[in-house]
């Protein structure tokens, strides 16, 4: 089994472990941040880690009413500017813990007396050592170029902080059950994805659409397909796709629509109706069979309990599809080409 698939399949246990092993660290971080009067969250990350932070933006807003912003590390490293982060919880997220621009944000925040936290898969990294609090993915070495288990464990840690901050025990209980739902996906959905990989092995590219909590998965899913299969993929927020980008869609173009049950299902229906008029090939990813509307086809994945945790399952569709497509296309996803496992930006 190639490293990519092996690491994808390790996620059920990785998700169970990361929540158990970081329970005290999450509680301490939230306790310190509340005691310091934190009123907002500033995220610093790149690539896949940035997508995990976009997910967290939605959770902190929905669950805790917390304003959040995605940091712009180049403001620190390239332009030498100072950002006032006093009163903020500053979270640096990096799989390797070695991203120099993320490190610069944390160092500046420390100097201002802000509460800082790091989420990494490397306890000995500069980022882990610089932040006042460290949450450890602890999912083992990730050898494949494409991040999979590090992404979902990052999401789980960020979700745990948001849920703990909001004192939302129901959400935290739902989050604790995600590992079992991921295992259910592995047991029941992989065969269907293998069929899709055969069907779509010769596509030039595709578009992924998601609204709200699903938007970061549209971004991450596109990245997995792009970096493993070298396809032209792009993720969009469904709301923005109406405003111009839909003009690129031609007959038979493949469009993935993320449509979990919840607040954004109506938005999925609206864009599907427009895509049908363009005669696109519409594949719906959903936890509700009723969401596979006439004129579309799709895959029904396990229901995690609410739309807020659906990203943990929906991203698996694209991780596994990317993996299975490399097999039918004769590509080695573990072999570095123009991209590297660890990319150091300054």
Short mmCIF file of C-alpha atoms in Angstrom, two decimals, residues 32-325:
data_model
loop_
_atom_site.label_atom_id
_atom_site.label_comp_id
_atom_site.label_asym_id
_atom_site.label_seq_id
_atom_site.Cartn_x
_atom_site.Cartn_y
_atom_site.Cartn_z
CA UNK A 32 -5.42 31.32 30.06
CA UNK A 33 -6.97 33.08 27.06
CA UNK A 34 -10.19 33.86 28.91
CA UNK A 35 -8.27 35.07 31.96
CA UNK A 36 -6.31 37.42 29.69
CA UNK A 37 -9.54 38.90 28.31
CA UNK A 38 -8.97 37.66 24.77
CA UNK A 39 -11.54 39.13 22.38
CA UNK A 40 -10.50 37.66 19.02
CA UNK A 41 -8.35 35.09 17.23
CA UNK A 42 -5.51 35.71 14.78
CA UNK A 43 -4.41 32.70 12.72
CA UNK A 44 -1.05 32.33 10.99
CA UNK A 45 -0.64 29.42 8.57
CA UNK A 46 0.10 28.41 4.99
CA UNK A 47 -1.40 25.94 2.50
CA UNK A 48 -3.28 23.02 4.01
CA UNK A 49 -2.84 24.47 7.51
CA UNK A 50 -4.47 27.67 6.30
CA UNK A 51 -7.50 25.66 5.18
CA UNK A 52 -7.76 24.19 8.68
CA UNK A 53 -7.77 27.75 10.03
CA UNK A 54 -10.58 28.79 7.68
CA UNK A 55 -12.62 25.92 9.13
CA UNK A 56 -11.79 27.24 12.59
CA UNK A 57 -12.87 30.76 11.61
CA UNK A 58 -16.36 29.46 10.99
CA UNK A 59 -16.43 27.41 14.20
CA UNK A 60 -15.25 30.20 16.48
CA UNK A 61 -17.82 32.51 14.94
CA UNK A 62 -20.72 30.05 15.02
CA UNK A 63 -20.05 28.49 18.42
CA UNK A 64 -18.41 31.29 20.39
CA UNK A 65 -19.25 34.53 18.57
CA UNK A 66 -15.52 35.24 18.32
CA UNK A 67 -14.17 37.50 15.56
CA UNK A 68 -11.30 35.81 13.73
CA UNK A 69 -8.85 36.79 11.04
CA UNK A 70 -6.43 34.93 8.82
CA UNK A 71 -3.02 36.47 9.30
CA UNK A 72 -0.88 37.89 6.53
CA UNK A 73 2.62 36.76 7.56
CA UNK A 74 4.32 38.67 4.73
CA UNK A 75 3.29 41.89 6.50
CA UNK A 76 5.78 40.89 9.20
CA UNK A 77 8.55 39.24 7.16
CA UNK A 78 8.57 41.23 3.92
CA UNK A 79 7.23 44.63 4.90
CA UNK A 80 8.51 44.86 8.46
CA UNK A 81 5.18 46.14 9.74
CA UNK A 82 3.80 45.73 13.25
CA UNK A 83 0.28 44.41 13.76
CA UNK A 84 -1.42 45.16 17.07
CA UNK A 85 -2.31 41.72 18.40
CA UNK A 86 -2.86 42.71 22.03
CA UNK A 87 -5.96 41.06 23.39
CA UNK A 88 -5.86 38.40 20.69
CA UNK A 89 -5.32 34.66 20.85
CA UNK A 90 -2.64 34.15 18.19
CA UNK A 91 -2.52 30.61 16.80
CA UNK A 92 0.28 29.45 14.52
CA UNK A 93 -0.52 26.27 12.61
CA UNK A 94 2.20 24.33 10.79
CA UNK A 95 2.53 20.60 10.22
CA UNK A 96 6.33 20.74 10.41
CA UNK A 97 6.50 23.61 12.89
CA UNK A 98 9.22 25.17 10.77
CA UNK A 99 7.42 27.83 8.73
CA UNK A 100 9.55 30.92 9.30
CA UNK A 101 6.82 33.45 8.53
CA UNK A 102 4.41 31.78 10.97
CA UNK A 103 7.21 31.84 13.54
CA UNK A 104 7.68 35.58 12.96
CA UNK A 105 4.00 36.20 13.74
CA UNK A 106 4.25 34.26 17.00
CA UNK A 107 7.43 36.07 18.03
CA UNK A 108 5.79 39.44 17.44
CA UNK A 109 2.69 38.37 19.38
CA UNK A 110 4.82 37.18 22.31
CA UNK A 111 6.62 40.52 22.40
CA UNK A 112 3.27 42.27 22.67
CA UNK A 113 2.11 40.03 25.50
CA UNK A 114 -0.58 38.28 23.48
CA UNK A 115 -1.64 34.71 24.29
CA UNK A 116 0.04 32.45 21.73
CA UNK A 117 -0.54 28.85 20.74
CA UNK A 118 0.99 26.51 18.20
CA UNK A 119 -0.48 23.46 16.50
CA UNK A 120 2.20 21.24 14.98
CA UNK A 121 3.14 17.61 14.44
CA UNK A 122 6.65 18.23 15.76
CA UNK A 123 7.22 18.95 19.44
CA UNK A 124 10.86 19.85 18.81
CA UNK A 125 10.12 22.51 16.19
CA UNK A 126 10.78 26.25 16.53
CA UNK A 127 7.07 27.09 16.37
CA UNK A 128 6.19 24.57 19.08
CA UNK A 129 8.91 25.96 21.33
CA UNK A 130 8.07 29.62 20.72
CA UNK A 131 4.35 29.63 21.47
CA UNK A 132 3.20 29.76 25.08
CA UNK A 133 0.88 26.83 24.45
CA UNK A 134 1.42 23.84 22.18
CA UNK A 135 -1.22 21.44 20.87
CA UNK A 136 0.36 18.33 19.36
CA UNK A 137 -1.16 16.51 16.38
CA UNK A 138 0.71 13.38 17.46
CA UNK A 139 -0.38 11.44 14.39
CA UNK A 140 3.01 9.95 13.59
CA UNK A 141 5.34 10.66 10.70
CA UNK A 142 3.58 11.72 7.52
CA UNK A 143 5.74 10.55 4.62
CA UNK A 144 3.46 11.31 1.70
CA UNK A 145 3.80 14.70 0.00
CA UNK A 146 0.07 15.36 0.42
CA UNK A 147 -1.00 16.22 3.96
CA UNK A 148 -3.94 14.11 5.12
CA UNK A 149 -3.85 13.03 8.76
CA UNK A 150 -2.04 16.20 9.80
CA UNK A 151 -4.85 18.26 8.25
CA UNK A 152 -7.69 16.49 10.03
CA UNK A 153 -5.87 16.43 13.37
CA UNK A 154 -5.22 20.17 13.02
CA UNK A 155 -8.94 20.67 12.39
CA UNK A 156 -9.80 18.53 15.40
CA UNK A 157 -7.57 20.55 17.72
CA UNK A 158 -8.93 23.86 16.48
CA UNK A 159 -12.48 22.53 16.82
CA UNK A 160 -11.74 21.37 20.37
CA UNK A 161 -10.55 24.87 21.34
CA UNK A 162 -13.64 26.48 19.81
CA UNK A 163 -15.98 24.01 21.49
CA UNK A 164 -14.25 24.36 24.85
CA UNK A 165 -14.30 28.16 24.56
CA UNK A 166 -18.05 28.06 23.89
CA UNK A 167 -18.59 25.49 26.69
CA UNK A 168 -20.59 23.53 24.12
CA UNK A 169 -20.62 19.99 25.49
CA UNK A 170 -22.93 18.72 22.74
CA UNK A 171 -20.50 19.82 20.04
CA UNK A 172 -17.52 18.37 21.91
CA UNK A 173 -19.34 15.03 22.24
CA UNK A 174 -20.08 15.09 18.51
CA UNK A 175 -16.43 15.88 17.80
CA UNK A 176 -15.32 12.95 19.96
CA UNK A 177 -17.35 10.62 17.74
CA UNK A 178 -15.79 11.78 14.48
CA UNK A 179 -13.06 9.11 14.54
CA UNK A 180 -15.69 6.37 14.49
CA UNK A 181 -17.50 8.03 11.59
CA UNK A 182 -14.22 8.26 9.67
CA UNK A 183 -13.79 4.51 10.20
CA UNK A 184 -17.32 3.99 8.88
CA UNK A 185 -16.33 5.90 5.77
CA UNK A 186 -13.27 3.69 5.30
CA UNK A 187 -15.39 0.57 5.70
CA UNK A 188 -18.23 1.54 3.37
CA UNK A 189 -17.28 4.24 0.85
CA UNK A 190 -13.87 3.41 -0.62
CA UNK A 191 -15.22 1.00 -3.25
CA UNK A 192 -17.51 3.69 -4.62
CA UNK A 193 -14.61 6.11 -4.81
CA UNK A 194 -12.54 3.57 -6.75
CA UNK A 195 -15.32 3.53 -9.36
CA UNK A 196 -15.21 7.33 -9.56
CA UNK A 197 -11.42 7.24 -9.96
CA UNK A 198 -11.76 4.98 -12.99
CA UNK A 199 -14.49 7.16 -14.45
CA UNK A 200 -12.62 10.44 -14.02
CA UNK A 201 -9.03 9.36 -14.64
CA UNK A 202 -8.77 11.38 -17.87
CA UNK A 203 -10.38 14.65 -16.78
CA UNK A 204 -8.30 17.81 -17.36
CA UNK A 205 -9.57 19.32 -14.12
CA UNK A 206 -12.64 20.22 -12.11
CA UNK A 207 -14.22 22.78 -9.80
CA UNK A 208 -15.17 22.20 -6.15
CA UNK A 209 -17.90 24.26 -4.48
CA UNK A 210 -18.78 24.61 -0.81
CA UNK A 211 -20.64 27.20 1.25
CA UNK A 212 -19.84 28.22 4.80
CA UNK A 213 -18.30 25.42 6.84
CA UNK A 214 -17.76 23.41 3.60
CA UNK A 215 -15.77 26.13 1.84
CA UNK A 216 -12.36 25.18 3.35
CA UNK A 217 -12.97 21.60 2.18
CA UNK A 218 -13.54 22.84 -1.37
CA UNK A 219 -10.11 24.50 -1.10
CA UNK A 220 -8.42 21.50 0.50
CA UNK A 221 -10.06 18.96 -1.81
CA UNK A 222 -8.89 20.88 -4.85
CA UNK A 223 -5.36 21.04 -3.43
CA UNK A 224 -5.24 17.26 -2.83
CA UNK A 225 -6.32 16.51 -6.41
CA UNK A 226 -3.97 19.11 -7.85
CA UNK A 227 -0.80 18.19 -5.98
CA UNK A 228 -1.18 14.42 -6.40
CA UNK A 229 -2.52 14.18 -9.96
CA UNK A 230 -1.31 17.50 -11.42
CA UNK A 231 -4.84 18.40 -12.49
CA UNK A 232 -6.20 21.93 -12.86
CA UNK A 233 -8.48 22.11 -9.83
CA UNK A 234 -9.96 25.07 -8.00
CA UNK A 235 -12.19 25.42 -4.97
CA UNK A 236 -14.69 28.24 -4.64
CA UNK A 237 -17.24 29.38 -2.10
CA UNK A 238 -20.62 28.58 -3.62
CA UNK A 239 -21.82 32.13 -2.95
CA UNK A 240 -18.97 33.68 -4.96
CA UNK A 241 -19.30 31.22 -7.83
CA UNK A 242 -22.53 32.93 -8.91
CA UNK A 243 -20.63 36.20 -9.39
CA UNK A 244 -18.58 35.50 -12.49
CA UNK A 245 -16.66 32.21 -12.04
CA UNK A 246 -19.62 30.16 -13.27
CA UNK A 247 -18.91 31.59 -16.73
CA UNK A 248 -16.05 29.09 -17.09
CA UNK A 249 -18.37 26.07 -16.96
CA UNK A 250 -19.06 24.30 -20.25
CA UNK A 251 -21.04 21.21 -21.15
CA UNK A 252 -19.74 18.06 -19.36
CA UNK A 253 -17.32 19.98 -17.12
CA UNK A 254 -17.02 18.22 -13.77
CA UNK A 255 -18.22 20.17 -10.73
CA UNK A 256 -18.19 18.77 -7.20
CA UNK A 257 -20.82 20.30 -4.90
CA UNK A 258 -20.41 19.83 -1.15
CA UNK A 259 -23.94 19.64 0.21
CA UNK A 260 -24.22 18.43 3.82
CA UNK A 261 -27.56 18.70 5.59
CA UNK A 262 -27.78 22.03 7.33
CA UNK A 263 -27.89 25.77 6.89
CA UNK A 264 -26.31 25.78 3.42
CA UNK A 265 -28.36 23.15 1.59
CA UNK A 266 -30.51 25.78 -0.10
CA UNK A 267 -27.37 27.39 -1.53
CA UNK A 268 -26.32 24.02 -2.95
CA UNK A 269 -29.71 23.61 -4.63
CA UNK A 270 -29.46 27.07 -6.18
CA UNK A 271 -26.04 26.51 -7.73
CA UNK A 272 -26.98 23.02 -8.91
CA UNK A 273 -29.92 24.44 -10.86
CA UNK A 274 -27.60 26.92 -12.57
CA UNK A 275 -25.04 24.21 -13.32
CA UNK A 276 -27.72 21.99 -14.84
CA UNK A 277 -28.55 24.74 -17.32
CA UNK A 278 -24.88 24.67 -18.39
CA UNK A 279 -25.11 20.84 -18.74
CA UNK A 280 -22.24 20.34 -16.31
CA UNK A 281 -21.39 16.93 -14.84
CA UNK A 282 -22.50 17.54 -11.24
CA UNK A 283 -21.26 15.25 -8.48
CA UNK A 284 -22.77 15.91 -5.05
CA UNK A 285 -20.98 14.97 -1.81
CA UNK A 286 -23.56 14.70 0.95
CA UNK A 287 -24.68 12.91 4.11
CA UNK A 288 -28.31 12.95 2.92
CA UNK A 289 -29.48 10.90 -0.10
CA UNK A 290 -32.21 13.50 -0.71
CA UNK A 291 -29.49 15.99 -1.64
CA UNK A 292 -28.61 14.06 -4.80
CA UNK A 293 -31.10 15.97 -6.92
CA UNK A 294 -32.42 14.96 -10.36
CA UNK A 295 -29.81 15.66 -13.01
CA UNK A 296 -26.93 15.02 -10.60
CA UNK A 297 -25.12 12.01 -9.19
CA UNK A 298 -23.06 11.68 -6.05
CA UNK A 299 -21.74 9.90 -3.03
CA UNK A 300 -23.51 9.60 0.31
CA UNK A 301 -21.09 9.68 3.25
CA UNK A 302 -21.64 8.96 6.97
CA UNK A 303 -23.52 11.60 8.96
CA UNK A 304 -21.38 12.96 11.80
CA UNK A 305 -24.33 14.57 13.57
CA UNK A 306 -24.31 18.11 12.21
CA UNK A 307 -23.00 20.29 9.42
CA UNK A 308 -20.27 21.59 11.73
CA UNK A 309 -18.36 18.29 11.78
CA UNK A 310 -19.22 17.20 8.22
CA UNK A 311 -15.87 18.56 6.88
CA UNK A 312 -14.00 15.69 8.57
CA UNK A 313 -15.84 13.19 6.37
CA UNK A 314 -16.19 15.28 3.21
CA UNK A 315 -12.46 15.87 2.93
CA UNK A 316 -11.91 12.11 2.91
CA UNK A 317 -13.75 11.87 -0.40
CA UNK A 318 -11.11 14.02 -2.06
CA UNK A 319 -8.16 12.55 -0.19
CA UNK A 320 -9.16 9.04 -1.24
CA UNK A 321 -10.24 10.03 -4.76
CA UNK A 322 -6.90 11.75 -5.29
CA UNK A 323 -5.15 8.63 -4.01
CA UNK A 324 -7.12 6.17 -6.14
CA UNK A 325 -6.74 8.34 -9.24
#
